[in-house]
């Protein structure tokens, strides 16, 4: 754990990254790093550019300036499948599971980047992590609750055996008890040795889980530091934690 940041090996690094959607600039000179073994969160209001940042790592949109590095290698121009093949997985906003497929078929789709050789072993590990998915293994995924679908989205990403997992708003639209369980699962995944980069509107939960954090405002990183310090920062508390 590198709570202070910058101490370990940079697994992911963004250097001066700009990104546009047509004429609209969504990211502006973003500098950010995630070290191996860390949980790093990115907080900010709706429309701040958080999801764009995650999408840009996978090349959609392509960045218009700067570099994205994975283990020191520039991946800014790699096709999406090549990025995934490097051991980076995304749990997207809104879950985006295959609605018409069964739970187990969704898990199979998660192995696309690595093949099916260890499918049964990894599927059983996900069933241990999410017993509800085992109960629902043959159920059509789109008929499950939002919380169950979020668990499936996480499990599907884990099936690719990633070392770095990007989470985009995992608490969105879920009941408080389900959100609590999802964040417990994130901690369990980190304890497995995975590195986590978490984009989350629930700043309180994100800062309590992560080691370090960045605050994004209109496409720029406005503030960064140890999560505990940001929790105590008056500006952060006023803007994102509802504390005055």
mmCIF file of C-alpha atoms in Angstrom:
data_model
loop_
_atom_site.group_PDB
_atom_site.id
_atom_site.type_symbol
_atom_site.label_atom_id
_atom_site.label_comp_id
_atom_site.label_asym_id
_atom_site.label_seq_id
_atom_site.Cartn_x
_atom_site.Cartn_y
_atom_site.Cartn_z
ATOM 1 C CA UNK A 1 0.000 0.000 0.000
ATOM 2 C CA UNK A 2 1.368 3.375 -1.011
ATOM 3 C CA UNK A 3 -0.896 5.706 0.838
ATOM 4 C CA UNK A 4 1.314 8.702 0.235
ATOM 5 C CA UNK A 5 1.485 8.028 -3.495
ATOM 6 C CA UNK A 6 4.412 8.252 -5.844
ATOM 7 C CA UNK A 7 6.352 5.671 -3.826
ATOM 8 C CA UNK A 8 5.782 2.510 -5.798
ATOM 9 C CA UNK A 9 5.684 1.444 -9.395
ATOM 10 C CA UNK A 10 3.307 3.555 -11.484
ATOM 11 C CA UNK A 11 0.853 1.067 -12.924
ATOM 12 C CA UNK A 12 -1.145 3.791 -14.677
ATOM 13 C CA UNK A 13 -0.075 7.350 -15.365
ATOM 14 C CA UNK A 14 -1.694 10.218 -17.232
ATOM 15 C CA UNK A 15 0.595 13.057 -18.271
ATOM 16 C CA UNK A 16 -0.896 16.331 -19.531
ATOM 17 C CA UNK A 17 -3.921 14.603 -21.030
ATOM 18 C CA UNK A 18 -6.446 16.570 -23.095
ATOM 19 C CA UNK A 19 -9.533 15.010 -24.688
ATOM 20 C CA UNK A 20 -12.307 16.401 -26.852
ATOM 21 C CA UNK A 21 -15.767 15.417 -28.016
ATOM 22 C CA UNK A 22 -15.810 17.245 -31.323
ATOM 23 C CA UNK A 23 -15.184 20.923 -30.518
ATOM 24 C CA UNK A 24 -15.886 20.463 -26.794
ATOM 25 C CA UNK A 25 -12.827 19.968 -24.581
ATOM 26 C CA UNK A 26 -13.635 17.424 -21.867
ATOM 27 C CA UNK A 27 -10.193 16.915 -20.260
ATOM 28 C CA UNK A 28 -7.625 19.646 -19.713
ATOM 29 C CA UNK A 29 -4.011 18.847 -18.888
ATOM 30 C CA UNK A 30 -4.806 15.941 -16.571
ATOM 31 C CA UNK A 31 -1.880 14.569 -14.553
ATOM 32 C CA UNK A 32 -2.680 11.501 -12.476
ATOM 33 C CA UNK A 33 -1.034 8.281 -11.357
ATOM 34 C CA UNK A 34 -2.090 5.010 -9.786
ATOM 35 C CA UNK A 35 0.631 2.922 -8.163
ATOM 36 C CA UNK A 36 0.562 -0.839 -7.910
ATOM 37 C CA UNK A 37 -1.453 -1.997 -4.895
ATOM 38 C CA UNK A 38 -3.257 1.292 -4.344
ATOM 39 C CA UNK A 39 -6.891 2.231 -4.269
ATOM 40 C CA UNK A 40 -7.103 5.665 -5.873
ATOM 41 C CA UNK A 41 -10.367 7.558 -6.226
ATOM 42 C CA UNK A 42 -11.436 10.358 -8.535
ATOM 43 C CA UNK A 43 -14.286 12.495 -7.249
ATOM 44 C CA UNK A 44 -16.167 15.419 -8.734
ATOM 45 C CA UNK A 45 -19.590 16.658 -9.724
ATOM 46 C CA UNK A 46 -21.659 15.297 -12.591
ATOM 47 C CA UNK A 47 -20.191 16.434 -15.913
ATOM 48 C CA UNK A 48 -16.728 17.048 -14.463
ATOM 49 C CA UNK A 49 -15.103 14.666 -16.962
ATOM 50 C CA UNK A 50 -14.601 11.617 -14.756
ATOM 51 C CA UNK A 51 -16.194 9.068 -17.092
ATOM 52 C CA UNK A 52 -14.432 10.642 -20.082
ATOM 53 C CA UNK A 53 -11.119 10.053 -18.338
ATOM 54 C CA UNK A 54 -11.845 6.344 -17.879
ATOM 55 C CA UNK A 55 -13.101 6.027 -21.451
ATOM 56 C CA UNK A 56 -10.000 7.752 -22.800
ATOM 57 C CA UNK A 57 -7.793 5.091 -21.187
ATOM 58 C CA UNK A 58 -9.514 2.619 -23.522
ATOM 59 C CA UNK A 59 -9.289 4.950 -26.512
ATOM 60 C CA UNK A 60 -12.826 6.321 -26.763
ATOM 61 C CA UNK A 61 -12.300 9.222 -27.127
ATOM 62 C CA UNK A 62 -8.697 9.274 -28.247
ATOM 63 C CA UNK A 63 -6.726 11.836 -26.293
ATOM 64 C CA UNK A 64 -5.759 14.978 -28.201
ATOM 65 C CA UNK A 65 -2.661 15.811 -26.149
ATOM 66 C CA UNK A 66 -0.464 14.195 -23.505
ATOM 67 C CA UNK A 67 0.222 10.517 -22.826
ATOM 68 C CA UNK A 68 -1.373 7.581 -21.048
ATOM 69 C CA UNK A 69 1.198 5.137 -19.672
ATOM 70 C CA UNK A 70 0.752 1.601 -18.381
ATOM 71 C CA UNK A 71 3.826 0.245 -16.624
ATOM 72 C CA UNK A 72 5.766 3.054 -18.269
ATOM 73 C CA UNK A 73 4.672 2.157 -21.814
ATOM 74 C CA UNK A 74 2.590 4.594 -23.867
ATOM 75 C CA UNK A 75 -0.824 3.028 -24.547
ATOM 76 C CA UNK A 76 -2.479 6.215 -25.823
ATOM 77 C CA UNK A 77 -2.984 4.843 -29.346
ATOM 78 C CA UNK A 78 -3.623 1.183 -28.588
ATOM 79 C CA UNK A 79 -6.901 -0.385 -29.735
ATOM 80 C CA UNK A 80 -9.370 -1.058 -26.917
ATOM 81 C CA UNK A 81 -8.853 -4.839 -27.028
ATOM 82 C CA UNK A 82 -5.081 -4.397 -26.715
ATOM 83 C CA UNK A 83 -5.546 -2.215 -23.621
ATOM 84 C CA UNK A 84 -7.767 -4.898 -22.075
ATOM 85 C CA UNK A 85 -5.182 -7.519 -23.002
ATOM 86 C CA UNK A 86 -2.631 -5.733 -20.813
ATOM 87 C CA UNK A 87 -4.582 -6.614 -17.654
ATOM 88 C CA UNK A 88 -6.775 -3.523 -17.364
ATOM 89 C CA UNK A 89 -10.523 -4.017 -16.860
ATOM 90 C CA UNK A 90 -13.408 -1.557 -16.680
ATOM 91 C CA UNK A 91 -16.629 -1.897 -14.708
ATOM 92 C CA UNK A 92 -18.631 0.711 -16.633
ATOM 93 C CA UNK A 93 -21.189 3.200 -15.404
ATOM 94 C CA UNK A 94 -24.681 1.748 -15.638
ATOM 95 C CA UNK A 95 -23.293 -1.814 -15.484
ATOM 96 C CA UNK A 96 -23.759 -2.562 -19.222
ATOM 97 C CA UNK A 97 -24.115 -6.293 -18.762
ATOM 98 C CA UNK A 98 -25.479 -8.463 -21.568
ATOM 99 C CA UNK A 99 -29.154 -8.225 -20.649
ATOM 100 C CA UNK A 100 -30.402 -11.139 -22.761
ATOM 101 C CA UNK A 101 -27.672 -13.562 -21.668
ATOM 102 C CA UNK A 102 -27.615 -15.670 -18.521
ATOM 103 C CA UNK A 103 -25.385 -14.837 -15.572
ATOM 104 C CA UNK A 104 -22.975 -17.587 -16.545
ATOM 105 C CA UNK A 105 -22.873 -16.481 -20.190
ATOM 106 C CA UNK A 106 -21.994 -12.966 -19.003
ATOM 107 C CA UNK A 107 -19.102 -14.419 -17.003
ATOM 108 C CA UNK A 108 -17.908 -16.275 -20.094
ATOM 109 C CA UNK A 109 -17.859 -12.976 -22.002
ATOM 110 C CA UNK A 110 -15.524 -11.625 -19.349
ATOM 111 C CA UNK A 111 -12.811 -14.059 -20.458
ATOM 112 C CA UNK A 112 -12.538 -12.541 -23.968
ATOM 113 C CA UNK A 113 -9.135 -10.981 -23.267
ATOM 114 C CA UNK A 114 -7.538 -14.143 -21.842
ATOM 115 C CA UNK A 115 -9.436 -17.166 -23.153
ATOM 116 C CA UNK A 116 -11.428 -19.891 -21.398
ATOM 117 C CA UNK A 117 -8.563 -22.023 -20.067
ATOM 118 C CA UNK A 118 -9.216 -21.190 -16.400
ATOM 119 C CA UNK A 119 -12.871 -20.336 -16.746
ATOM 120 C CA UNK A 120 -14.327 -22.824 -14.261
ATOM 121 C CA UNK A 121 -11.772 -21.973 -11.567
ATOM 122 C CA UNK A 122 -12.383 -18.250 -11.951
ATOM 123 C CA UNK A 123 -16.166 -18.644 -12.205
ATOM 124 C CA UNK A 124 -16.199 -20.594 -8.948
ATOM 125 C CA UNK A 125 -14.096 -17.881 -7.289
ATOM 126 C CA UNK A 126 -16.674 -15.289 -8.394
ATOM 127 C CA UNK A 127 -19.486 -17.468 -7.061
ATOM 128 C CA UNK A 128 -17.646 -17.541 -3.716
ATOM 129 C CA UNK A 129 -17.353 -13.750 -3.781
ATOM 130 C CA UNK A 130 -20.967 -13.291 -4.911
ATOM 131 C CA UNK A 131 -23.085 -16.259 -3.671
ATOM 132 C CA UNK A 132 -26.180 -14.591 -5.135
ATOM 133 C CA UNK A 133 -24.741 -14.995 -8.637
ATOM 134 C CA UNK A 134 -24.326 -18.711 -8.056
ATOM 135 C CA UNK A 135 -28.003 -18.925 -7.143
ATOM 136 C CA UNK A 136 -28.849 -16.977 -10.308
ATOM 137 C CA UNK A 137 -26.304 -18.614 -12.633
ATOM 138 C CA UNK A 138 -28.912 -19.667 -15.232
ATOM 139 C CA UNK A 139 -31.118 -16.594 -14.877
ATOM 140 C CA UNK A 140 -31.371 -14.020 -17.675
ATOM 141 C CA UNK A 141 -29.197 -11.193 -16.401
ATOM 142 C CA UNK A 142 -31.594 -8.418 -17.369
ATOM 143 C CA UNK A 143 -34.257 -9.785 -15.012
ATOM 144 C CA UNK A 144 -32.076 -9.392 -11.909
ATOM 145 C CA UNK A 145 -32.127 -6.443 -9.498
ATOM 146 C CA UNK A 146 -29.832 -3.470 -9.997
ATOM 147 C CA UNK A 147 -27.587 -4.618 -7.156
ATOM 148 C CA UNK A 148 -27.290 -8.119 -8.583
ATOM 149 C CA UNK A 149 -26.486 -6.694 -12.007
ATOM 150 C CA UNK A 150 -23.749 -4.530 -10.456
ATOM 151 C CA UNK A 151 -22.268 -7.612 -8.786
ATOM 152 C CA UNK A 152 -22.340 -9.370 -12.160
ATOM 153 C CA UNK A 153 -20.583 -6.426 -13.829
ATOM 154 C CA UNK A 154 -17.825 -6.621 -11.216
ATOM 155 C CA UNK A 155 -17.538 -10.400 -11.531
ATOM 156 C CA UNK A 156 -17.420 -10.192 -15.333
ATOM 157 C CA UNK A 157 -14.507 -7.734 -15.140
ATOM 158 C CA UNK A 158 -12.695 -9.997 -12.669
ATOM 159 C CA UNK A 159 -12.955 -12.939 -15.085
ATOM 160 C CA UNK A 160 -10.247 -11.313 -17.221
ATOM 161 C CA UNK A 161 -7.790 -11.675 -14.306
ATOM 162 C CA UNK A 162 -6.891 -7.957 -14.410
ATOM 163 C CA UNK A 163 -4.247 -6.414 -12.213
ATOM 164 C CA UNK A 164 -5.872 -2.974 -12.534
ATOM 165 C CA UNK A 165 -9.647 -2.483 -12.350
ATOM 166 C CA UNK A 166 -11.336 0.800 -13.200
ATOM 167 C CA UNK A 167 -14.727 1.311 -11.541
ATOM 168 C CA UNK A 168 -17.086 3.952 -12.927
ATOM 169 C CA UNK A 169 -19.762 5.028 -10.408
ATOM 170 C CA UNK A 170 -20.392 1.576 -8.873
ATOM 171 C CA UNK A 171 -22.906 3.000 -6.358
ATOM 172 C CA UNK A 172 -25.067 4.734 -8.970
ATOM 173 C CA UNK A 173 -28.776 4.056 -8.562
ATOM 174 C CA UNK A 174 -28.394 1.436 -5.840
ATOM 175 C CA UNK A 175 -30.040 1.201 -2.421
ATOM 176 C CA UNK A 176 -27.826 2.133 0.569
ATOM 177 C CA UNK A 177 -27.501 -1.448 1.832
ATOM 178 C CA UNK A 178 -26.441 -2.643 -1.621
ATOM 179 C CA UNK A 179 -23.944 0.218 -1.913
ATOM 180 C CA UNK A 180 -22.460 -0.822 1.439
ATOM 181 C CA UNK A 181 -21.984 -4.373 0.139
ATOM 182 C CA UNK A 182 -20.449 -3.179 -3.142
ATOM 183 C CA UNK A 183 -17.861 -1.133 -1.249
ATOM 184 C CA UNK A 184 -17.105 -4.102 0.994
ATOM 185 C CA UNK A 185 -16.485 -6.105 -2.178
ATOM 186 C CA UNK A 186 -14.113 -3.421 -3.491
ATOM 187 C CA UNK A 187 -12.094 -3.734 -0.287
ATOM 188 C CA UNK A 188 -12.063 -7.534 -0.676
ATOM 189 C CA UNK A 189 -10.873 -7.223 -4.281
ATOM 190 C CA UNK A 190 -8.075 -4.902 -3.183
ATOM 191 C CA UNK A 191 -7.099 -7.464 -0.521
ATOM 192 C CA UNK A 192 -6.676 -9.992 -3.347
ATOM 193 C CA UNK A 193 -3.801 -7.853 -4.620
ATOM 194 C CA UNK A 194 -5.717 -5.943 -7.282
ATOM 195 C CA UNK A 195 -5.103 -2.262 -7.935
ATOM 196 C CA UNK A 196 -8.257 -0.132 -8.064
ATOM 197 C CA UNK A 197 -8.985 3.210 -9.704
ATOM 198 C CA UNK A 198 -12.416 4.308 -8.543
ATOM 199 C CA UNK A 199 -14.538 7.044 -10.101
ATOM 200 C CA UNK A 200 -17.375 7.792 -7.714
ATOM 201 C CA UNK A 201 -19.848 10.585 -7.029
ATOM 202 C CA UNK A 202 -20.300 9.426 -3.445
ATOM 203 C CA UNK A 203 -17.210 11.264 -2.254
ATOM 204 C CA UNK A 204 -17.575 10.186 1.352
ATOM 205 C CA UNK A 205 -17.478 6.464 0.532
ATOM 206 C CA UNK A 206 -14.753 6.889 -2.080
ATOM 207 C CA UNK A 207 -12.449 8.825 0.238
ATOM 208 C CA UNK A 208 -12.979 6.386 3.098
ATOM 209 C CA UNK A 209 -12.053 3.435 0.892
ATOM 210 C CA UNK A 210 -9.121 4.857 -1.054
ATOM 211 C CA UNK A 211 -5.532 5.655 -0.140
ATOM 212 C CA UNK A 212 -5.235 8.715 -2.375
ATOM 213 C CA UNK A 213 -7.700 10.800 -4.329
ATOM 214 C CA UNK A 214 -8.026 13.418 -7.024
ATOM 215 C CA UNK A 215 -10.741 16.066 -7.289
ATOM 216 C CA UNK A 216 -11.841 16.938 -10.830
ATOM 217 C CA UNK A 217 -13.609 20.157 -11.777
ATOM 218 C CA UNK A 218 -14.595 20.889 -15.397
ATOM 219 C CA UNK A 219 -12.017 18.541 -16.864
ATOM 220 C CA UNK A 220 -9.103 19.603 -14.673
ATOM 221 C CA UNK A 221 -7.549 18.085 -11.582
ATOM 222 C CA UNK A 222 -8.156 20.790 -9.005
ATOM 223 C CA UNK A 223 -6.789 19.019 -5.951
ATOM 224 C CA UNK A 224 -5.108 15.757 -4.953
ATOM 225 C CA UNK A 225 -3.624 14.109 -1.899
ATOM 226 C CA UNK A 226 -4.095 11.452 0.746
ATOM 227 C CA UNK A 227 -7.777 10.569 0.999
ATOM 228 C CA UNK A 228 -7.823 11.113 4.764
ATOM 229 C CA UNK A 229 -6.491 14.641 4.284
ATOM 230 C CA UNK A 230 -9.098 15.420 1.616
ATOM 231 C CA UNK A 231 -11.836 14.154 3.948
ATOM 232 C CA UNK A 232 -10.744 16.838 6.399
ATOM 233 C CA UNK A 233 -10.324 19.559 3.767
ATOM 234 C CA UNK A 234 -12.899 22.313 4.234
ATOM 235 C CA UNK A 235 -13.350 22.961 0.496
ATOM 236 C CA UNK A 236 -13.891 19.260 -0.222
ATOM 237 C CA UNK A 237 -16.280 18.921 2.710
ATOM 238 C CA UNK A 238 -18.316 21.922 1.577
ATOM 239 C CA UNK A 239 -18.445 20.942 -2.093
ATOM 240 C CA UNK A 240 -18.751 17.146 -1.995
ATOM 241 C CA UNK A 241 -19.548 15.890 1.483
ATOM 242 C CA UNK A 242 -22.426 18.164 2.377
ATOM 243 C CA UNK A 243 -20.590 19.381 5.471
ATOM 244 C CA UNK A 244 -20.357 23.094 6.185
#
